[in-house]
Amino acid sequence: MAGAESNLILFPRFTTLVGGATDFTTLPVDVSRFGTAQMVLWRGEVQSTDPDPTYSAYFEESLDAEEWHPQSSVARAIDPGEDQTFLVNFAFRLRWFRVRVRLTGTLAICSTWAEGILR
């Protein structure tokens, strides 16, 4: 018998983030009923008045939705690249899950989305 599945949309298509040296976080999702996830992350062009703005996404877990830790399968910052996707599979260890995106650069702006399937 196949396990239960649920769609997960953290940043809907297309979410535009505006602000430099800023973190944008999704709401915490209770994943205690699920063991694994497959996520897709996409980003567009990062525009800024600075010459080298950056985009970094972090998949994070928490026991209490207060103190956040890198998801063990993806413990580094992710930048899929302009108009590219990044696919990741991971197993949950803790109850809460979120995605955090950091933009750098003065008046940085970027469109992104993050969605997946919980199993």
PDB file of C-alpha atoms in Angstrom:
ATOM      1  CA  MET A   1       0.000   0.000   0.000  1.00  0.00           C
ATOM      2  CA  ALA A   2       1.348   3.425  -0.950  1.00  0.00           C
ATOM      3  CA  GLY A   3       1.917   5.979   1.814  1.00  0.00           C
ATOM      4  CA  ALA A   4      -0.167   9.101   2.183  1.00  0.00           C
ATOM      5  CA  GLU A   5       0.912  12.062   0.086  1.00  0.00           C
ATOM      6  CA  SER A   6       0.226  15.744   0.416  1.00  0.00           C
ATOM      7  CA  ASN A   7       1.165  18.661  -1.811  1.00  0.00           C
ATOM      8  CA  LEU A   8       3.207  21.415  -0.198  1.00  0.00           C
ATOM      9  CA  ILE A   9       3.446  24.943  -1.598  1.00  0.00           C
ATOM     10  CA  LEU A  10       5.775  27.159   0.423  1.00  0.00           C
ATOM     11  CA  PHE A  11       6.389  30.032  -2.008  1.00  0.00           C
ATOM     12  CA  PRO A  12       3.582  29.972  -4.643  1.00  0.00           C
ATOM     13  CA  ARG A  13       4.360  30.473  -8.331  1.00  0.00           C
ATOM     14  CA  PHE A  14       5.463  33.269  -8.730  1.00  0.00           C
ATOM     15  CA  THR A  15       6.402  35.020  -5.487  1.00  0.00           C
ATOM     16  CA  THR A  16       8.436  38.211  -5.786  1.00  0.00           C
ATOM     17  CA  LEU A  17      10.749  39.066  -2.912  1.00  0.00           C
ATOM     18  CA  VAL A  18      11.955  42.653  -2.500  1.00  0.00           C
ATOM     19  CA  GLY A  19      14.672  43.884  -0.137  1.00  0.00           C
ATOM     20  CA  GLY A  20      18.416  43.647   0.239  1.00  0.00           C
ATOM     21  CA  ALA A  21      20.236  41.948   3.132  1.00  0.00           C
ATOM     22  CA  THR A  22      16.869  40.466   4.082  1.00  0.00           C
ATOM     23  CA  ASP A  23      15.650  36.978   5.025  1.00  0.00           C
ATOM     24  CA  PHE A  24      12.231  35.811   3.851  1.00  0.00           C
ATOM     25  CA  THR A  25      10.820  32.764   5.628  1.00  0.00           C
ATOM     26  CA  THR A  26       7.786  30.636   4.946  1.00  0.00           C
ATOM     27  CA  LEU A  27       5.380  29.782   7.723  1.00  0.00           C
ATOM     28  CA  PRO A  28       6.418  26.673   9.680  1.00  0.00           C
ATOM     29  CA  VAL A  29       4.749  23.486   8.456  1.00  0.00           C
ATOM     30  CA  ASP A  30       4.049  20.595  10.846  1.00  0.00           C
ATOM     31  CA  VAL A  31       5.516  17.560   9.051  1.00  0.00           C
ATOM     32  CA  SER A  32       5.190  15.098  11.938  1.00  0.00           C
ATOM     33  CA  ARG A  33       2.744  12.925   9.919  1.00  0.00           C
ATOM     34  CA  PHE A  34       5.245  12.595   7.068  1.00  0.00           C
ATOM     35  CA  GLY A  35       8.651  10.976   6.732  1.00  0.00           C
ATOM     36  CA  THR A  36      10.056  12.352   3.497  1.00  0.00           C
ATOM     37  CA  ALA A  37       9.650  15.119   0.945  1.00  0.00           C
ATOM     38  CA  GLN A  38      10.535  15.932  -2.625  1.00  0.00           C
ATOM     39  CA  MET A  39      10.915  19.677  -3.173  1.00  0.00           C
ATOM     40  CA  VAL A  40      11.535  21.847  -6.216  1.00  0.00           C
ATOM     41  CA  LEU A  41      12.991  25.338  -5.857  1.00  0.00           C
ATOM     42  CA  TRP A  42      13.113  27.854  -8.750  1.00  0.00           C
ATOM     43  CA  ARG A  43      14.352  31.419  -9.011  1.00  0.00           C
ATOM     44  CA  GLY A  44      14.428  34.127 -11.635  1.00  0.00           C
ATOM     45  CA  GLU A  45      16.945  36.912 -12.150  1.00  0.00           C
ATOM     46  CA  VAL A  46      18.158  38.748  -9.038  1.00  0.00           C
ATOM     47  CA  GLN A  47      18.076  42.468  -9.775  1.00  0.00           C
ATOM     48  CA  SER A  48      19.736  45.097  -7.613  1.00  0.00           C
ATOM     49  CA  THR A  49      21.517  48.421  -7.756  1.00  0.00           C
ATOM     50  CA  ASP A  50      24.618  46.505  -6.553  1.00  0.00           C
ATOM     51  CA  PRO A  51      26.744  44.729  -9.163  1.00  0.00           C
ATOM     52  CA  ASP A  52      26.686  41.274  -7.505  1.00  0.00           C
ATOM     53  CA  PRO A  53      23.422  40.549  -5.664  1.00  0.00           C
ATOM     54  CA  THR A  54      22.913  37.016  -4.332  1.00  0.00           C
ATOM     55  CA  TYR A  55      20.078  34.559  -3.674  1.00  0.00           C
ATOM     56  CA  SER A  56      20.470  31.796  -1.085  1.00  0.00           C
ATOM     57  CA  ALA A  57      17.756  29.346  -0.003  1.00  0.00           C
ATOM     58  CA  TYR A  58      17.914  27.217   3.132  1.00  0.00           C
ATOM     59  CA  PHE A  59      15.735  24.203   3.981  1.00  0.00           C
ATOM     60  CA  GLU A  60      15.332  24.238   7.759  1.00  0.00           C
ATOM     61  CA  GLU A  61      13.848  22.066  10.529  1.00  0.00           C
ATOM     62  CA  SER A  62      12.868  22.740  14.122  1.00  0.00           C
ATOM     63  CA  LEU A  63      11.658  20.826  17.136  1.00  0.00           C
ATOM     64  CA  ASP A  64       9.764  23.812  18.576  1.00  0.00           C
ATOM     65  CA  ALA A  65       9.295  26.221  15.599  1.00  0.00           C
ATOM     66  CA  GLU A  66      11.551  28.692  17.440  1.00  0.00           C
ATOM     67  CA  GLU A  67      15.137  27.484  16.969  1.00  0.00           C
ATOM     68  CA  TRP A  68      15.888  26.481  13.369  1.00  0.00           C
ATOM     69  CA  HIS A  69      18.544  24.078  12.056  1.00  0.00           C
ATOM     70  CA  PRO A  70      19.643  23.188   8.509  1.00  0.00           C
ATOM     71  CA  GLN A  71      17.822  20.175   7.109  1.00  0.00           C
ATOM     72  CA  SER A  72      20.446  17.405   7.303  1.00  0.00           C
ATOM     73  CA  SER A  73      20.088  16.341   3.647  1.00  0.00           C
ATOM     74  CA  VAL A  74      20.670  19.900   2.419  1.00  0.00           C
ATOM     75  CA  ALA A  75      22.835  21.565   5.055  1.00  0.00           C
ATOM     76  CA  ARG A  76      24.153  24.267   2.724  1.00  0.00           C
ATOM     77  CA  ALA A  77      22.735  27.314   0.976  1.00  0.00           C
ATOM     78  CA  ILE A  78      21.075  26.566  -2.371  1.00  0.00           C
ATOM     79  CA  ASP A  79      21.102  28.834  -5.413  1.00  0.00           C
ATOM     80  CA  PRO A  80      19.585  27.055  -8.409  1.00  0.00           C
ATOM     81  CA  GLY A  81      20.774  29.806 -10.777  1.00  0.00           C
ATOM     82  CA  GLU A  82      18.759  32.171 -12.920  1.00  0.00           C
ATOM     83  CA  ASP A  83      15.678  30.494 -14.460  1.00  0.00           C
ATOM     84  CA  GLN A  84      16.826  27.131 -13.072  1.00  0.00           C
ATOM     85  CA  THR A  85      15.283  24.609 -10.698  1.00  0.00           C
ATOM     86  CA  PHE A  86      16.840  22.631  -7.878  1.00  0.00           C
ATOM     87  CA  LEU A  87      15.312  19.265  -6.910  1.00  0.00           C
ATOM     88  CA  VAL A  88      15.943  17.812  -3.469  1.00  0.00           C
ATOM     89  CA  ASN A  89      14.747  14.699  -1.625  1.00  0.00           C
ATOM     90  CA  PHE A  90      15.064  14.467   2.118  1.00  0.00           C
ATOM     91  CA  ALA A  91      13.858  12.727   5.260  1.00  0.00           C
ATOM     92  CA  PHE A  92      12.460  14.716   8.166  1.00  0.00           C
ATOM     93  CA  ARG A  93      14.048  14.420  11.612  1.00  0.00           C
ATOM     94  CA  LEU A  94      12.125  17.145  13.444  1.00  0.00           C
ATOM     95  CA  ARG A  95       8.480  18.264  13.648  1.00  0.00           C
ATOM     96  CA  TRP A  96       8.588  21.647  11.866  1.00  0.00           C
ATOM     97  CA  PHE A  97       9.862  22.555   8.390  1.00  0.00           C
ATOM     98  CA  ARG A  98      10.331  25.831   6.492  1.00  0.00           C
ATOM     99  CA  VAL A  99      12.283  27.467   3.685  1.00  0.00           C
ATOM    100  CA  ARG A 100      14.287  30.639   4.245  1.00  0.00           C
ATOM    101  CA  VAL A 101      15.521  32.801   1.339  1.00  0.00           C
ATOM    102  CA  ARG A 102      18.200  35.469   1.777  1.00  0.00           C
ATOM    103  CA  LEU A 103      18.678  38.224  -0.788  1.00  0.00           C
ATOM    104  CA  THR A 104      21.715  40.482  -0.727  1.00  0.00           C
ATOM    105  CA  GLY A 105      22.219  43.703  -2.639  1.00  0.00           C
ATOM    106  CA  THR A 106      20.688  47.142  -2.307  1.00  0.00           C
ATOM    107  CA  LEU A 107      17.016  47.122  -3.304  1.00  0.00           C
ATOM    108  CA  ALA A 108      17.322  43.478  -4.425  1.00  0.00           C
ATOM    109  CA  ILE A 109      14.308  41.905  -6.129  1.00  0.00           C
ATOM    110  CA  CYS A 110      13.772  38.321  -7.292  1.00  0.00           C
ATOM    111  CA  SER A 111      10.884  36.034  -8.201  1.00  0.00           C
ATOM    112  CA  THR A 112      10.941  32.500  -6.817  1.00  0.00           C
ATOM    113  CA  TRP A 113       8.789  29.487  -5.983  1.00  0.00           C
ATOM    114  CA  ALA A 114       9.150  26.379  -3.814  1.00  0.00           C
ATOM    115  CA  GLU A 115       6.781  23.432  -3.881  1.00  0.00           C
ATOM    116  CA  GLY A 116       6.819  19.711  -3.367  1.00  0.00           C
ATOM    117  CA  ILE A 117       5.230  16.510  -2.141  1.00  0.00           C
ATOM    118  CA  LEU A 118       5.216  15.192   1.411  1.00  0.00           C
ATOM    119  CA  ARG A 119       5.169  11.423   1.921  1.00  0.00           C
TER     120      ARG A 119
END
